[in-house]
């Protein structure tokens, strides 16, 4: 039985990490074009570095919740059958004990050299002077996928989605592509599709089954 679990910001909401589009979401406080696009970084790199330093500090202070822990238990109970494909740049899945995690939009705790492409563990506080340990260039950027950039690991994700028997989406509004298109791809491939979310999302019609409520409650209940 192969299970693909797509997660979004909603699974980390109860760990204190704000979502993007909810009433007090990040995109109500920051301009997405300024802080999450390559153009924004070119225009004002300090603003972007500060934005991700603040999110990294929140992430470091946060702890996995019952939803993250339930998914780690599911993977342990079904070795090799479960993969988490997350849009989240936090590391709460890994800290909960999940091994098979694909971060399709990157990771807050990783730095990327815009000059040579080298990746290394991000310092807790990145600065524009942070030098690449490989080429020495001071062209470090957060290792996250910005709007207009191609998400990471798309080939592996497409293979896993095409082969899965169960596809579950947790805590995502289904508004950002290509992530939001994965459920329909899984359904086309014959998977049983389940949505676990606080409320209906943009892609709810795609699912065979929907359970609404806080992730910390509906995810453990679905796993048990
Ligand atoms: C805004 C949107 C319309 N724009 C896009 O989708 C764009 C453009 C686009 C491409 N294709 C399209 C097709 C149609 C329209 C537009 C496009 N996409 C791109 O630019 C992508 C790149 C997108 C990635 C951008 N980077 C992020 N993050 C990293 C940085 C960072 O984090 O700062 S996106 C970022 O926002 C997205 C937020 O969505 P969610 O996680 O769902 O969060 P949201 O707040 O929206 O919703 C939270 C949900 O949780 C629920 N909830 C809340 N609390 C709880 C709770 N307690 N329990 C349970 N659920 C809860 C809520 O009810 C809600 O439903 C996540 O993906 C997150 O990673 N790149 C690309 O397309 O490249 C080309 C390409 C692609 C493929 C192959 C070849 C070429």
Coordinates of N, CA, C and O and ligand atoms in Angstrom, one line a residue, residues 7-14 18-22 25-27 32 35-36 51-52 55 86-89 104-106 108 144-151 154 170-179 195-202 213-216 218, ligand 1:
X7 N 1.2 18.0 2.5 CA 0.9 18.9 3.6 C 1.2 20.3 3.3 O 2.0 20.6 2.4
X8 N 0.4 21.2 3.9 CA 0.5 22.7 3.8 C 0.6 23.3 5.1 O 0.7 22.7 6.2
X9 N 0.6 24.7 5.1 CA 0.8 25.5 6.3 C -0.2 25.1 7.4 O 0.2 25.3 8.6
X10 N -1.4 24.6 7.1 CA -2.4 24.3 8.1 C -1.9 23.3 9.1 O -2.3 23.3 10.3
X11 N -1.0 22.3 8.7 CA -0.6 21.3 9.6 C 0.4 21.9 10.7 O 0.5 21.3 11.8
X12 N 1.0 23.0 10.4 CA 1.9 23.7 11.4 C 1.3 24.8 12.1 O 1.9 25.4 13.0
X13 N 0.0 25.1 11.8 CA -0.7 26.3 12.4 C -0.7 26.1 13.9 O -0.4 27.0 14.7
X14 N -1.0 24.9 14.4 CA -1.2 24.7 15.9 C 0.2 24.5 16.6 O 0.3 24.4 17.8
X18 N 2.4 30.7 11.5 CA 1.3 31.3 10.8 C 1.1 30.6 9.4 O 2.0 30.2 8.8
X19 N -0.2 30.6 9.0 CA -0.4 30.1 7.6 C -0.3 31.4 6.7 O 0.1 32.4 7.1
X20 N -0.6 31.2 5.4 CA -0.4 32.3 4.5 C -1.7 33.1 4.2 O -1.7 34.3 4.1
X21 N -2.8 32.3 4.0 CA -4.0 33.0 3.4 C -5.1 33.1 4.4 O -6.1 33.6 4.1
X22 N -4.9 32.6 5.7 CA -6.0 32.7 6.6 C -6.1 34.2 7.1 O -5.2 35.0 6.8
X25 N -3.1 35.7 8.1 CA -2.0 35.0 7.4 C -0.8 35.9 7.0 O -1.0 37.1 7.0
X26 N 0.3 35.2 6.7 CA 1.5 36.0 6.3 C 1.2 36.9 5.1 O 1.7 38.1 5.2
X27 N 0.5 36.5 4.1 CA 0.3 37.4 3.0 C -0.7 38.5 3.3 O -1.0 39.3 2.4
X32 N 3.7 39.4 -1.0 CA 4.3 38.2 -1.6 C 5.3 38.6 -2.7 O 6.4 38.0 -2.7
X35 N 8.6 39.7 -0.9 CA 9.4 38.8 -0.1 C 9.6 37.4 -0.6 O 10.4 36.6 -0.1
X36 N 8.8 37.0 -1.6 CA 8.8 35.6 -2.1 C 8.8 35.4 -3.6 O 8.2 34.6 -4.2
X51 N 12.9 38.8 6.4 CA 11.6 38.0 6.4 C 11.9 36.6 6.7 O 11.2 36.0 7.6
X52 N 12.9 36.0 6.1 CA 13.2 34.6 6.3 C 13.9 34.3 7.7 O 13.8 33.3 8.3
X55 N 11.1 34.1 10.1 CA 10.4 32.8 10.0 C 11.2 31.7 10.5 O 10.7 30.7 11.1
X86 N 5.8 17.9 1.3 CA 5.3 19.1 2.0 C 5.6 20.4 1.2 O 6.7 20.5 0.6
X87 N 4.7 21.3 1.3 CA 4.9 22.7 0.8 C 5.6 23.5 1.8 O 6.0 24.7 1.6
X88 N 5.6 23.0 3.1 CA 6.1 23.8 4.2 C 7.7 23.8 4.2 O 8.3 22.8 3.9
X89 N 8.2 25.0 4.6 CA 9.7 25.2 4.6 C 10.2 25.0 6.1 O 11.4 25.1 6.3
X104 N 9.1 20.2 -1.2 CA 9.0 20.7 -2.6 C 9.2 22.2 -2.8 O 9.6 22.7 -3.9
X105 N 9.0 23.0 -1.7 CA 9.3 24.4 -1.7 C 10.5 24.8 -0.9 O 10.7 26.0 -0.6
X106 N 11.4 23.9 -0.6 CA 12.6 24.2 0.1 C 12.5 24.1 1.6 O 11.6 23.6 2.1
X108 N 13.8 26.2 5.3 CA 14.3 27.5 6.0 C 15.7 27.3 6.6 O 16.5 28.2 6.6
X144 N 14.7 28.4 -0.5 CA 13.2 28.2 -0.7 C 12.9 28.5 -2.1 O 13.6 29.2 -2.8
X145 N 11.7 27.9 -2.6 CA 11.2 28.1 -4.0 C 10.3 29.3 -4.0 O 9.3 29.3 -3.3
X146 N 10.7 30.3 -4.7 CA 9.9 31.5 -4.8 C 8.9 31.4 -5.9 O 9.0 30.5 -6.8
X147 N 7.9 32.2 -5.9 CA 6.9 32.2 -7.0 C 7.6 32.5 -8.3 O 8.5 33.4 -8.4
X148 N 7.2 31.7 -9.3 CA 7.9 31.8 -10.6 C 9.1 30.9 -10.8 O 9.7 30.8 -11.8
X149 N 9.5 30.3 -9.7 CA 10.6 29.3 -9.7 C 10.0 27.9 -9.7 O 8.9 27.6 -9.2
X150 N 10.7 26.9 -10.3 CA 10.2 25.5 -10.4 C 10.4 24.8 -9.1 O 11.6 24.8 -8.5
X151 N 9.4 24.2 -8.5 CA 9.6 23.5 -7.2 C 10.6 22.4 -7.4 O 10.9 21.9 -8.5
X154 N 10.3 17.6 -8.6 CA 9.0 17.4 -9.3 C 8.9 16.1 -9.9 O 7.9 15.4 -10.0
X170 N -3.4 17.5 3.6 CA -3.6 18.0 5.0 C -3.2 19.5 5.1 O -2.1 19.9 4.7
X171 N -4.2 20.4 5.5 CA -3.8 21.7 5.8 C -3.3 22.6 4.7 O -2.4 23.4 4.8
X172 N -4.0 22.4 3.5 CA -3.6 23.2 2.4 C -4.8 23.8 1.7 O -5.9 23.1 1.6
X173 N -4.7 25.0 1.2 CA -5.9 25.7 0.6 C -6.0 25.4 -0.8 O -7.0 25.8 -1.5
X174 N -5.0 24.7 -1.4 CA -5.1 24.3 -2.8 C -5.1 25.5 -3.8 O -5.7 25.4 -4.8
X175 N -4.4 26.5 -3.4 CA -4.4 27.7 -4.3 C -3.0 27.9 -5.0 O -2.9 28.7 -5.9
X176 N -2.0 27.1 -4.6 CA -0.7 27.3 -5.2 C -0.3 26.1 -6.0 O -0.3 25.0 -5.5
X177 N 0.0 26.4 -7.3 CA 0.4 25.3 -8.2 C 1.9 25.2 -8.4 O 2.6 26.2 -8.1
X178 N 2.4 24.1 -8.8 CA 1.8 22.8 -9.1 C 1.3 22.0 -8.0 O 0.6 21.0 -8.2
X179 N 1.6 22.3 -6.7 CA 1.2 21.5 -5.6 C -0.3 21.2 -5.6 O -0.7 20.1 -5.4
X195 N -9.2 14.4 2.0 CA -8.8 15.8 2.4 C -9.0 15.9 3.9 O -10.2 15.6 4.4
X196 N -8.0 16.3 4.7 CA -8.1 16.6 6.1 C -7.7 18.1 6.2 O -6.6 18.5 6.0
X197 N -8.7 18.9 6.6 CA -8.5 20.4 6.6 C -9.4 21.0 7.6 O -10.4 20.4 8.0
X198 N -9.1 22.3 8.0 CA -10.0 23.0 8.9 C -11.3 23.2 8.3 O -12.4 23.1 9.0
X199 N -11.3 23.5 7.0 CA -12.6 23.8 6.2 C -12.3 23.4 4.8 O -11.2 23.0 4.4
X200 N -13.4 23.6 4.0 CA -13.3 23.3 2.5 C -12.2 24.1 1.9 O -12.0 25.2 2.3
X201 N -11.5 23.6 0.9 CA -10.5 24.3 0.2 C -10.9 24.5 -1.3 O -11.9 24.0 -1.7
X202 N -9.9 25.1 -2.1 CA -10.2 25.3 -3.5 C -10.3 24.0 -4.3 O -10.8 24.0 -5.4
X213 N -11.7 19.8 10.4 CA -11.4 20.1 11.8 C -9.9 20.4 12.0 O -9.1 20.3 11.0
X214 N -9.4 20.8 13.2 CA -8.0 21.1 13.4 C -7.2 19.9 13.1 O -7.5 18.7 13.5
X215 N -6.0 20.0 12.5 CA -5.2 18.9 12.1 C -4.8 18.1 13.3 O -4.7 16.8 13.2
X216 N -4.6 18.7 14.5 CA -4.1 18.0 15.6 C -5.2 17.0 16.1 O -4.9 16.1 16.9
X218 N -8.0 15.8 13.6 CA -8.5 14.9 12.5 C -7.4 14.0 11.9 O -7.6 12.9 11.5
Ligands
LIG1 C1 -0.7 32.2 -5.9 C2 -0.9 31.2 -7.1 C3 -2.0 31.5 -7.9 N1 0.4 31.3 -7.9 C4 0.9 30.1 -8.2 O1 0.4 29.0 -8.0 C5 2.2 30.2 -9.0 C6 2.0 30.5 -10.4 C7 1.3 29.5 -11.1 C8 1.9 28.4 -11.7 N2 1.0 27.6 -12.2 C9 -0.3 28.2 -12.1 C10 -1.5 27.7 -12.5 C11 -2.6 28.5 -12.2 C12 -2.4 29.7 -11.5 C13 -1.1 30.1 -11.1 C14 -0.1 29.4 -11.4 N3 3.1 29.1 -8.8 C15 4.4 29.2 -8.8 O2 5.0 30.3 -9.1 C16 5.2 27.9 -8.6 C17 6.0 28.0 -7.3 C18 5.1 28.1 -6.1 C19 5.9 28.0 -4.8 C20 6.0 29.3 -4.1 N4 6.6 29.2 -2.8 C21 6.0 28.9 -1.7 N5 6.6 28.7 -0.5 C22 8.0 28.8 -0.3 C23 8.4 30.1 0.1 C24 7.8 30.5 1.5 O3 7.3 29.6 2.1 O4 8.0 31.6 1.9 S1 4.2 28.8 -1.8 C25 3.7 28.9 -0.1 O5 2.4 29.3 -0.2 C26 1.6 28.1 -0.2 C27 0.6 28.3 0.8 O6 -0.4 27.4 0.7 P1 -0.9 26.5 1.9 O7 0.3 25.8 2.5 O8 -2.1 25.8 1.4 O9 -1.3 27.6 3.0 P2 -2.6 28.6 3.0 O10 -2.3 29.6 4.1 O11 -2.9 29.0 1.7 O12 -3.8 27.6 3.5 C28 -3.8 27.0 4.8 C29 -4.9 26.0 4.8 O13 -4.8 25.3 6.1 C30 -6.1 25.3 6.7 N6 -5.9 25.4 8.1 C31 -5.6 26.5 8.9 N7 -5.4 26.1 10.2 C32 -5.6 24.7 10.2 C33 -5.5 23.7 11.3 N8 -5.2 24.1 12.6 N9 -5.7 22.4 10.9 C34 -6.0 22.1 9.6 N10 -6.0 23.0 8.6 C35 -5.8 24.3 8.9 C36 -6.8 26.5 6.1 O14 -8.2 26.3 6.2 C37 -6.3 26.6 4.7 O15 -7.1 25.8 3.8 C38 2.4 26.9 0.1 O16 2.7 26.3 -1.1 C39 3.7 27.6 0.6 O17 4.8 26.8 0.4 N11 6.2 27.8 -9.6 C40 5.8 27.5 -10.9 O18 4.7 27.3 -11.2 O19 6.9 27.3 -11.7 C41 6.5 26.9 -13.1 C42 6.6 25.4 -13.2 C43 5.9 24.6 -12.3 C44 6.0 23.2 -12.5 C45 6.7 22.6 -13.5 C46 7.3 23.5 -14.3 C47 7.2 24.9 -14.2

